[in-house]
XYZ file of C-alpha atoms in Angstrom:
655
model
C -56.401 101.238 -22.456
C -58.053 98.060 -23.739
C -57.389 94.682 -22.144
C -55.698 93.517 -25.344
C -53.340 96.473 -25.455
C -52.495 95.781 -21.833
C -51.698 92.190 -22.772
C -49.240 93.409 -25.426
C -47.321 95.700 -23.076
C -44.253 94.127 -21.445
C -45.368 92.505 -18.239
C -42.540 91.557 -15.868
C -44.942 89.409 -13.859
C -45.084 86.971 -16.801
C -41.324 86.535 -16.636
C -41.756 85.986 -12.905
C -44.381 83.359 -13.687
C -41.855 81.626 -15.940
C -39.591 81.337 -12.894
C -42.451 79.620 -11.047
C -42.688 77.227 -13.998
C -39.058 76.328 -14.611
C -37.752 75.967 -11.053
C -40.272 73.257 -10.049
C -39.445 71.323 -13.238
C -35.737 71.450 -12.375
C -36.376 70.405 -8.775
C -38.661 67.594 -9.941
C -36.051 66.136 -12.282
C -33.402 66.485 -9.571
C -35.595 64.530 -7.167
C -35.920 67.335 -4.614
C -38.400 66.318 -1.920
C -41.587 68.364 -1.888
C -41.602 68.995 -5.643
C -43.154 65.716 -6.790
C -45.606 67.762 -8.861
C -42.938 69.994 -10.361
C -43.583 68.504 -13.787
C -46.632 70.806 -14.082
C -44.202 73.629 -14.844
C -44.352 72.442 -18.450
C -48.125 72.937 -18.458
C -47.637 76.475 -17.167
C -45.194 77.111 -20.013
C -47.727 75.820 -22.555
C -50.392 78.249 -21.368
C -47.941 81.175 -21.305
C -46.738 80.299 -24.802
C -50.269 80.122 -26.184
C -51.073 83.484 -24.614
C -47.971 85.357 -25.796
C -47.854 83.932 -29.329
C -51.546 84.588 -29.867
C -51.144 88.142 -28.518
C -48.464 88.833 -31.111
C -50.350 87.184 -33.971
C -53.623 88.970 -33.198
C -51.802 92.306 -33.015
C -50.234 91.688 -36.414
C -53.527 90.552 -37.925
C -55.272 93.676 -36.625
C -52.615 95.958 -38.119
C -52.193 93.999 -41.357
C -48.577 93.136 -40.594
C -48.972 89.377 -40.238
C -46.354 87.325 -42.100
C -45.803 83.567 -41.931
C -42.126 84.061 -42.797
C -41.690 86.594 -40.000
C -43.445 84.265 -37.580
C -41.091 81.361 -38.272
C -38.113 83.695 -38.228
C -39.061 84.687 -34.683
C -39.507 81.036 -33.702
C -36.095 80.173 -35.131
C -34.427 83.065 -33.289
C -36.157 82.140 -30.038
C -35.760 78.344 -30.051
C -32.844 77.129 -32.127
C -29.651 78.993 -31.078
C -29.909 78.046 -27.391
C -31.025 74.523 -28.332
C -28.038 74.083 -30.654
C -25.670 75.445 -28.002
C -26.949 72.945 -25.462
C -26.740 70.030 -27.901
C -23.243 71.018 -29.026
C -21.899 70.900 -25.483
C -23.760 67.645 -24.866
C -21.827 65.841 -27.614
C -18.497 65.459 -25.749
C -20.345 64.722 -22.506
C -22.333 61.978 -24.213
C -19.157 60.470 -25.661
C -17.504 60.538 -22.251
C -20.339 59.414 -19.997
C -22.637 57.209 -22.071
C -22.210 53.521 -22.769
C -22.795 52.399 -26.366
C -26.458 51.466 -25.909
C -27.122 54.798 -24.179
C -25.100 56.720 -26.774
C -27.091 55.042 -29.541
C -30.325 56.044 -27.818
C -29.007 59.593 -27.344
C -28.090 59.744 -31.032
C -31.552 58.643 -32.078
C -33.135 61.182 -29.756
C -30.948 63.917 -31.279
C -32.342 63.099 -34.726
C -35.849 63.263 -33.260
C -35.117 66.636 -31.645
C -34.036 68.341 -34.875
C -37.000 66.790 -36.690
C -39.269 68.199 -33.929
C -40.705 64.752 -33.187
C -38.914 63.961 -29.922
C -42.284 63.713 -28.152
C -43.165 60.859 -30.510
C -39.723 59.287 -30.046
C -40.022 59.296 -26.259
C -43.608 58.075 -26.476
C -42.257 55.035 -28.294
C -39.267 54.502 -26.015
C -39.891 55.869 -22.524
C -42.479 56.513 -19.861
C -41.749 60.065 -18.619
C -42.111 58.956 -14.995
C -40.077 55.728 -15.277
C -36.714 55.562 -13.507
C -34.928 54.942 -16.816
C -36.248 58.263 -18.135
C -34.021 60.088 -15.644
C -31.015 58.915 -17.674
C -32.129 60.425 -20.997
C -30.325 63.749 -21.574
C -32.801 65.050 -24.157
C -36.028 63.801 -22.577
C -37.200 67.328 -21.817
C -37.236 68.300 -25.494
C -40.573 66.506 -25.864
C -42.304 69.737 -24.846
C -40.438 71.743 -27.497
C -41.620 69.239 -30.095
C -45.231 69.645 -28.943
C -44.978 73.427 -29.291
C -43.328 73.351 -32.704
C -45.887 70.875 -34.030
C -48.634 73.138 -32.698
C -47.148 76.230 -34.307
C -46.850 74.528 -37.664
C -50.612 74.797 -38.159
C -51.824 77.346 -35.598
C -50.780 80.582 -37.420
C -52.336 79.296 -40.649
C -55.527 78.359 -38.790
C -55.695 81.763 -37.145
C -55.151 83.530 -40.477
C -57.853 81.430 -42.132
C -60.384 82.152 -39.401
C -59.584 85.823 -38.959
C -61.825 86.983 -41.806
C -64.760 85.354 -39.985
C -64.343 87.706 -37.050
C -62.912 87.528 -33.553
C -66.027 85.914 -32.128
C -65.834 83.035 -34.603
C -62.126 82.602 -33.911
C -62.818 82.406 -30.185
C -65.488 79.726 -30.515
C -63.462 77.579 -32.909
C -60.487 77.695 -30.532
C -62.746 77.022 -27.547
C -64.318 73.964 -29.184
C -60.888 72.686 -30.244
C -59.607 73.162 -26.686
C -62.513 71.231 -25.163
C -62.126 68.461 -27.742
C -58.426 68.171 -26.932
C -59.123 68.091 -23.181
C -61.743 65.361 -23.636
C -59.256 63.412 -25.756
C -56.677 63.800 -22.991
C -59.124 62.601 -20.345
C -59.932 59.510 -22.405
C -56.252 59.014 -23.216
C -55.018 58.939 -19.627
C -57.330 55.975 -19.018
C -56.509 54.076 -22.209
C -53.104 55.231 -23.485
C -51.515 57.240 -20.654
C -48.002 57.478 -22.134
C -49.326 58.657 -25.501
C -51.656 61.097 -23.751
C -48.734 62.578 -21.858
C -46.495 63.170 -24.873
C -48.622 63.832 -27.931
C -50.031 67.051 -29.373
C -53.731 66.077 -29.618
C -53.881 65.657 -25.831
C -51.713 68.702 -25.096
C -53.060 71.265 -27.562
C -55.819 72.359 -25.176
C -53.249 73.866 -22.807
C -51.795 76.074 -25.540
C -55.306 76.908 -26.750
C -56.287 77.848 -23.199
C -53.590 80.524 -23.239
C -54.818 81.679 -26.641
C -58.382 82.063 -25.357
C -57.208 84.478 -22.649
C -56.268 86.941 -25.393
C -59.848 86.989 -26.655
C -61.485 87.057 -23.219
C -59.401 89.819 -21.606
C -60.856 92.701 -23.713
C -64.356 91.612 -22.649
C -63.732 91.791 -18.900
C -62.274 95.264 -18.450
C -64.644 95.934 -15.555
C -63.392 92.890 -13.658
C -59.772 93.653 -14.450
C -60.160 97.148 -13.082
C -61.860 95.939 -9.889
C -58.980 95.758 -7.414
C -60.698 93.317 -5.057
C -61.614 90.907 -7.854
C -58.133 91.122 -9.368
C -56.456 90.465 -6.017
C -58.645 87.447 -5.276
C -58.370 85.981 -8.782
C -54.583 86.391 -8.965
C -54.114 84.928 -5.477
C -56.361 81.986 -6.380
C -54.279 81.405 -9.515
C -51.053 81.283 -7.527
C -52.617 78.933 -4.979
C -53.783 76.552 -7.709
C -50.302 76.435 -9.223
C -48.691 75.943 -5.826
C -51.135 73.172 -4.933
C -50.307 71.275 -8.129
C -46.553 71.626 -7.605
C -46.633 70.544 -3.979
C -49.378 67.907 -3.970
C -49.403 66.291 -7.389
C -47.047 63.389 -8.079
C -46.341 60.827 -10.796
C -49.510 58.927 -9.874
C -51.708 61.931 -10.725
C -53.534 61.224 -14.013
C -52.132 63.692 -16.528
C -52.839 65.730 -18.644
C -56.598 65.320 -18.209
C -58.919 67.132 -15.843
C -56.291 67.353 -13.097
C -54.164 69.482 -15.420
C -56.848 72.158 -15.165
C -55.535 72.973 -11.694
C -52.189 74.515 -12.773
C -53.434 75.690 -16.179
C -56.492 77.535 -14.851
C -54.210 78.955 -12.179
C -51.945 80.248 -14.950
C -54.916 81.737 -16.814
C -55.999 83.631 -13.710
C -52.523 85.072 -13.242
C -52.205 86.058 -16.909
C -55.561 87.815 -16.764
C -55.515 89.400 -13.315
C -51.983 89.593 -11.859
C -51.192 93.182 -12.842
C -48.520 95.290 -11.103
C -51.190 96.763 -8.843
C -51.929 93.365 -7.291
C -49.897 91.667 -4.578
C -49.316 88.630 -6.777
C -48.280 90.896 -9.638
C -45.737 92.652 -7.421
C -44.460 89.291 -6.114
C -43.979 87.883 -9.598
C -42.507 91.185 -10.776
C -39.795 91.038 -8.102
C -36.368 91.440 -9.690
C -34.884 87.972 -8.931
C -38.015 86.229 -10.222
C -37.983 88.323 -13.395
C -34.305 87.552 -13.944
C -34.994 83.844 -13.451
C -37.830 84.114 -15.930
C -35.594 85.726 -18.529
C -33.194 82.772 -18.416
C -35.971 80.197 -17.942
C -35.772 78.770 -21.473
C -32.030 78.157 -21.248
C -32.409 76.859 -17.693
C -35.018 74.407 -18.949
C -32.687 73.309 -21.747
C -29.684 72.766 -19.497
C -31.023 71.130 -16.359
C -32.040 67.735 -17.760
C -28.805 66.916 -19.673
C -26.640 67.820 -16.681
C -28.756 65.801 -14.255
C -28.825 62.830 -16.636
C -25.071 62.866 -17.245
C -24.366 63.048 -13.518
C -26.648 60.082 -12.956
C -24.803 58.178 -15.677
C -21.469 59.034 -14.091
C -22.432 58.298 -10.499
C -21.926 54.707 -9.369
C -24.891 55.021 -7.024
C -27.663 57.609 -6.832
C -26.129 61.104 -6.619
C -26.532 62.770 -3.242
C -28.284 66.074 -2.527
C -25.011 68.006 -2.454
C -24.048 66.866 -5.946
C -27.529 67.525 -7.310
C -27.508 71.001 -5.766
C -24.224 71.674 -7.559
C -25.746 70.428 -10.810
C -28.745 72.728 -10.402
C -26.441 75.676 -9.716
C -24.338 74.799 -12.767
C -27.420 74.609 -14.983
C -28.441 78.114 -13.846
C -24.964 79.478 -14.541
C -24.996 77.937 -18.010
C -28.509 79.288 -18.496
C -27.276 82.818 -17.806
C -24.356 82.361 -20.202
C -26.691 80.990 -22.854
C -29.195 83.822 -22.408
C -26.545 86.542 -22.389
C -24.288 85.331 -25.194
C -26.536 83.124 -27.339
C -30.231 83.907 -26.929
C -29.996 87.690 -26.765
C -27.650 88.254 -29.736
C -29.574 85.914 -32.011
C -32.888 87.561 -31.156
C -31.513 90.991 -32.103
C -32.330 91.753 -35.742
C -29.459 94.210 -35.920
C -26.947 91.446 -35.200
C -28.195 88.642 -37.459
C -30.330 89.152 -40.540
C -33.287 86.985 -41.510
C -31.231 85.230 -44.170
C -28.430 84.505 -41.713
C -30.909 83.089 -39.200
C -32.476 80.740 -41.741
C -29.086 79.581 -43.038
C -27.835 79.059 -39.478
C -30.966 77.113 -38.630
C -30.699 74.858 -41.675
C -27.015 74.139 -41.077
C -27.619 73.375 -37.399
C -30.520 71.054 -38.077
C -28.551 69.168 -40.727
C -25.415 68.981 -38.568
C -27.068 67.607 -35.455
C -29.299 65.334 -37.488
C -26.239 63.969 -39.295
C -24.292 63.445 -36.077
C -27.282 61.626 -34.639
C -27.563 59.349 -37.654
C -23.853 58.482 -37.466
C -24.106 57.628 -33.764
C -27.207 55.495 -34.289
C -25.841 53.645 -37.328
C -22.619 52.853 -35.455
C -24.581 51.510 -32.458
C -23.053 54.018 -30.069
C -19.502 53.017 -31.104
C -19.363 49.760 -29.136
C -15.679 49.273 -30.003
C -14.879 51.814 -27.275
C -15.584 49.084 -24.719
C -13.106 46.521 -23.397
C -13.419 43.091 -24.958
C -13.885 41.592 -21.484
C -17.181 43.437 -21.063
C -18.649 42.229 -24.345
C -19.951 38.857 -25.460
C -21.077 35.790 -23.550
C -18.001 35.703 -21.291
C -19.177 38.895 -19.606
C -22.274 37.135 -18.266
C -22.503 34.186 -15.908
C -22.537 30.662 -17.334
C -25.946 29.595 -18.668
C -27.289 26.776 -20.799
C -28.127 29.170 -23.633
C -24.491 30.318 -23.829
C -22.938 26.857 -24.066
C -22.785 25.974 -20.378
C -25.018 23.842 -18.157
C -26.775 26.093 -15.652
C -30.440 25.319 -16.230
C -31.976 28.773 -15.833
C -35.430 27.440 -16.543
C -37.352 30.442 -15.226
C -35.420 32.777 -17.535
C -35.436 30.599 -20.660
C -38.828 29.569 -21.979
C -37.212 26.967 -24.274
C -36.201 24.804 -21.303
C -38.502 22.077 -20.014
C -38.707 20.357 -16.652
C -37.030 16.963 -16.670
C -33.861 15.040 -17.428
C -32.489 17.674 -19.808
C -31.416 19.551 -16.702
C -29.229 16.659 -15.508
C -27.324 15.574 -18.633
C -24.789 18.359 -19.145
C -21.087 17.566 -18.619
C -17.962 19.708 -18.412
C -14.238 19.167 -17.891
C -12.563 16.066 -19.339
C -15.839 14.476 -20.403
C -14.362 11.062 -21.283
C -12.447 10.728 -18.020
C -13.092 7.809 -15.708
C -13.352 10.040 -12.628
C -16.788 11.643 -12.362
C -17.747 14.700 -10.331
C -21.127 16.270 -9.583
C -21.673 20.028 -9.245
C -24.963 20.663 -7.463
C -26.802 23.760 -6.245
C -28.456 26.958 -7.400
C -27.191 29.780 -9.625
C -24.360 30.379 -7.156
C -23.197 26.873 -7.993
C -23.842 27.332 -11.701
C -21.609 30.390 -11.769
C -18.620 28.141 -11.000
C -19.112 25.897 -14.041
C -16.281 27.535 -16.039
C -13.963 27.109 -13.025
C -14.632 23.375 -12.708
C -14.450 22.988 -16.474
C -10.891 24.360 -16.421
C -9.894 22.372 -13.329
C -11.475 19.196 -14.728
C -9.465 19.458 -17.918
C -6.307 20.121 -15.924
C -6.804 17.322 -13.376
C -8.538 14.810 -15.636
C -12.123 14.429 -14.405
C -15.586 14.995 -15.864
C -18.128 17.253 -14.178
C -21.902 16.711 -14.338
C -23.464 20.069 -13.504
C -26.993 19.813 -12.092
C -27.910 23.361 -11.180
C -31.025 25.470 -11.546
C -32.556 28.678 -10.222
C -33.043 28.984 -6.438
C -32.298 25.290 -5.910
C -29.901 25.498 -2.958
C -28.212 22.229 -1.884
C -30.752 20.036 -0.069
C -32.743 16.845 -0.512
C -36.177 17.885 0.706
C -38.893 20.346 -0.242
C -37.178 23.555 0.902
C -36.998 26.206 -1.841
C -36.237 29.923 -1.763
C -38.259 30.844 -4.836
C -41.992 30.561 -5.550
C -43.192 26.971 -5.435
C -45.439 27.651 -8.399
C -42.402 28.204 -10.630
C -40.842 25.901 -13.210
C -37.616 26.144 -11.215
C -39.279 24.537 -8.201
C -40.394 21.563 -10.271
C -36.948 21.234 -11.837
C -35.342 21.513 -8.414
C -37.434 18.633 -7.121
C -36.436 16.585 -10.174
C -32.750 17.415 -9.607
C -32.873 16.447 -5.937
C -34.568 13.157 -6.676
C -31.953 12.430 -9.336
C -29.071 13.208 -6.978
C -30.630 11.107 -4.250
C -30.854 8.057 -6.488
C -27.669 8.486 -8.559
C -25.110 9.724 -6.010
C -23.223 6.428 -6.230
C -22.177 7.196 -9.805
C -19.874 10.038 -8.723
C -16.379 9.990 -7.232
C -16.840 13.366 -5.544
C -19.379 16.153 -5.322
C -18.984 19.937 -5.417
C -21.609 21.727 -3.314
C -22.156 25.435 -3.827
C -24.864 27.993 -3.272
C -25.528 31.347 -1.762
C -26.778 31.088 1.794
C -28.602 34.381 1.422
C -31.370 33.363 3.804
C -29.317 32.038 6.689
C -31.919 33.660 8.947
C -34.259 30.994 7.620
C -33.197 28.171 9.926
C -35.098 25.602 7.874
C -32.932 26.388 4.838
C -29.663 26.238 6.767
C -30.788 23.058 8.486
C -31.694 21.495 5.124
C -28.254 22.314 3.682
C -26.488 20.863 6.737
C -28.609 17.725 6.538
C -27.620 17.394 2.882
C -23.946 17.709 3.816
C -24.386 15.097 6.539
C -26.020 12.792 3.999
C -23.162 13.345 1.513
C -20.467 12.686 4.109
C -21.635 9.105 4.539
C -21.507 8.425 0.807
C -18.887 10.404 -1.084
C -15.994 12.844 -0.909
C -17.093 16.414 -1.489
C -16.037 20.034 -1.815
C -18.011 22.958 -0.365
C -17.451 26.251 -2.205
C -18.287 29.128 0.069
C -20.272 32.007 -1.444
C -18.567 35.325 -1.763
C -19.098 37.324 1.443
C -19.170 40.567 -0.538
C -21.757 41.704 -3.025
C -21.897 44.783 -5.214
C -24.676 47.267 -4.600
C -24.242 49.014 -7.939
C -24.124 48.512 -11.702
C -20.551 47.288 -11.654
C -20.499 46.426 -15.371
C -21.457 49.964 -16.305
C -18.831 51.431 -13.998
C -16.138 49.122 -15.362
C -17.017 49.975 -18.965
C -17.023 53.694 -18.247
C -13.663 53.421 -16.480
C -12.226 51.780 -19.574
C -13.723 54.362 -21.932
C -12.111 57.152 -19.921
C -8.790 55.358 -19.594
C -8.977 55.207 -15.803
C -8.401 52.180 -13.591
C -11.422 50.335 -12.223
C -11.630 50.929 -8.465
C -13.898 48.405 -6.668
C -14.053 50.670 -3.634
C -16.253 53.061 -5.607
C -19.017 50.591 -6.329
C -20.375 50.151 -2.830
C -18.784 46.804 -1.999
C -20.524 45.452 1.059
C -19.942 42.487 3.322
C -22.795 40.009 3.354
C -22.820 39.202 7.048
C -25.545 36.582 6.691
C -23.389 34.672 4.202
C -20.390 34.966 6.527
C -22.427 33.588 9.430
C -23.553 30.652 7.282
C -19.972 30.016 6.187
C -18.870 29.824 9.807
C -21.742 27.476 10.671
C -20.941 25.150 7.764
C -17.201 25.192 8.509
C -17.907 24.260 12.116
C -20.184 21.462 10.934
C -17.498 19.706 8.854
C -14.520 20.519 11.085
C -12.317 17.443 11.407
C -13.966 15.501 8.583
C -11.372 13.882 6.325
C -13.514 13.632 3.200
C -14.478 17.275 2.716
C -12.610 20.320 1.412
C -13.853 23.815 2.217
C -12.986 26.490 -0.348
C -13.417 30.100 0.690
C -12.969 33.401 -1.142
C -9.239 33.528 -0.464
C -8.740 30.181 -2.242
C -10.316 31.454 -5.470
C -10.030 35.214 -5.688
C -6.553 36.026 -4.416
C -3.843 37.912 -6.278
C -0.368 38.144 -4.739
C -1.727 36.756 -1.486
C -4.589 39.267 -1.172
C -8.275 38.759 -1.864
C -9.240 40.878 -4.857
C -12.430 41.996 -6.556
C -10.714 42.089 -9.940
C -8.694 39.609 -11.965
C -5.030 40.019 -12.779
C -6.163 41.702 -16.000
C -8.043 44.321 -13.963
C -11.480 42.977 -14.929
C -14.077 42.570 -12.141
C -14.811 38.936 -11.320
C -18.472 39.935 -11.380
C -19.856 42.200 -14.066
C -23.429 42.010 -12.813
C -22.713 42.668 -9.149
C -23.793 39.310 -7.748
C -22.767 36.291 -9.832
C -19.268 35.999 -11.255
C -18.954 36.032 -15.032
C -17.603 33.250 -17.258
C -14.324 35.147 -17.594
C -14.293 35.766 -13.842
C -14.820 32.076 -13.085
C -12.028 31.093 -15.466
C -9.717 33.597 -13.793
C -10.748 32.167 -10.397
C -9.755 28.710 -11.686
C -6.248 29.998 -12.352
C -6.116 31.466 -8.847
C -7.378 28.226 -7.328
C -4.754 26.126 -9.115
C -2.012 28.382 -7.734
C -3.276 28.124 -4.177
C -2.471 25.720 -1.373
C -6.115 24.636 -1.480
C -5.468 23.030 -4.872
C -2.876 20.727 -3.303
C -5.491 19.592 -0.789
C -8.001 19.198 -3.608
C -5.650 16.840 -5.451
C -5.338 14.803 -2.272
C -9.121 14.576 -2.110
C -9.215 13.628 -5.787
C -6.795 10.736 -5.155
C -8.931 9.517 -2.283
C -6.467 10.517 0.429
C -7.899 11.578 3.753
C -7.380 15.273 4.285
C -5.517 16.474 7.396
C -7.887 17.024 10.310
C-alpha cells in the first residue's frame, strides 16, 4: 500500500492528535497553570487541516473527481452548522452579561466572523495575549478566518498546478511555505500582532501539512522501518509537549519557534501509525472521542470562559473555571452529536439545503451584528445613574474644579488651578477646599452645602497633592502635578487670610510614610493658628473590583446591587491615619472632624450605596458626582451638620 493511500485511510491517531491540540488551547484560555504554551494547539490544527484537506484534494485530482462546488459544500457542512449553533446560543448570553460597549464590540466581531475576516478584526482591535482579549467571546474565531481565507485560493492553486505534475506542485508549495515563514519571522520583530493573526504569516503552517502528503509516498522505506517510525513519532510528541509546557506569551510567534510544535505535528502525521507506541497512545479511545468533538469544543470554550469572566466580580476561581471547561465539553458533545454529524451526512441534508442554510445563517448573524453595532450595544439598558458626567468624579473638564493636570493635557501649571469657585459664589463667607483628588471628589458635596448654608468655596485641588505646605509629594516629582502642587501650596500659604474656614481632605494612603503623615499634621497645626477648619476623613473602605460594571450588570438583570460581592475591603492604613489625626486635634475648638458615618449613613447605618441604591463610588476608589451630592444630603441630615453650622458662625465647638 502506498504512503498516500495510507494517508487517506481513516487514522484514529489523527483524532487523538486533535485532542492534544484542543485541550491545551482550552486550558490556556482558562488560565490553567502549566499550559502557558497551550495556544500552540491552533498551530497543530493548522498543520492537520493542511494535511487532511490536501489528502482529499489530491485523491480527487488523481481520480478526476475534483469539484470546487463539492469542496465548498464539504467546508460548509464541516464549519458552519456548529459555528451557527454556538453563535445562536451566545446571543442571549451576550445580552445578559455584556455591557453596551462590550456588546457593541461583540456585535462587530459577529459581523467579522460571518465575513470570515475576524482575524483582521481582532488584529485591529486586540492583542491575542492582552488581558482584555480574555473578555472577547469570539476571539478564537480568528483561526477559522485564517483557514477559510486560505481555502478560498488553495484549491484553485492546486488545480492550476496539477497539470504541471506532482513534483512541480511540491516545489511551489515548498517555496510558498518558506516565504510565508520568512515573512512571519520578519513580522514578529516589526508587526507582532499582525504576524500573529494574518494569513500571510500563518499560511506556512497549513502548507507544511500539505507538503506531508507529497513527501509520504517517497519515504515508504522509512515508514516501514519500525525503529525509525518509533523514534520519529516519539520525537514529534516530545516537540509538541515541549511547546505546550514551556512556551508562553513572551515566545515570539509564529516565526521560527512555531517550527517546534508544527514539525512535531508533521512527524506524528508521517510516522505515528497504529504499530507505534505513539500511534497506539493517540488512538486510545478517550483521546479519539475527544478528537471527534474537538471542533465543537474549540468553538464553545472561549465564549463560556469570556462570559464567566464578564459575570464574575473578581477573577473566577479554579473551581468555577473547571466547571466552565466541563460545560464546554458537554456542549461540544451535544453539538457534535446533534449538529455536526447530521449536517455532514449527505443523506440528511442535500447540497442545495446546505447552501441555502449557509446563506441564511450568514445573513442572519451578519444582520444581528449590524443592528447591535449600529445601536451601540443598546446603551439604554443601563441605569441613568451610571451614564454621563455624574457617574465619574468631579473634574475640571466636566464643569467642576479638580485640576487633574496629569490627565488633561489642556491644563497648564499656574493660577488657573486656584480660581475655581463653587457654592454660593457671591456670598460674603469664603471657604477653601484643599488637597488631592480625594479632596476634589467632595466638590459636589461642598457645592450643595455652600448653596444651602450661604458660603462660597474656592477649590484648590490637584493630583497627588495631599494637604501640606512643604515639598512632600506622593507622585513623581517630574510631573506637571508636582509643579501645580507647589504652586497651590505657595498660594495657600500666602492667601490663607482671605478665607473664613478651610476644608482639608485627602487620602492618607501612605500613612506608613511618616514624612507624609508628619507633613499633614504640621499643616493642620499651621491652620489651627490661623483659621477654623474641617477635616474630612477618607473612606476606610475601598473597592477591589470594577464596581461600575457590576452595578450596571445588576441593573440590566433586574437584580439589586450587593456591595458585599465586590470585594469591599477595609483600608487599615487609612484608619490608622484617621485615628492619628483625630488624636492630634482632640479638644481643639476650631476644628470639625467628619468621618464616614457623617456622610454615608442611611437610617443610622454606614452604607456603600445611596438611598436610590446607586454606589457612592462607580470607579471603586473616588466617589462620583452623584455620590458626592447624595453624601451632601446625608451630611445635612446628620448631627455633624449642626456642629458644622456652629463652626460656620464662629462658635467654639464643644471640647
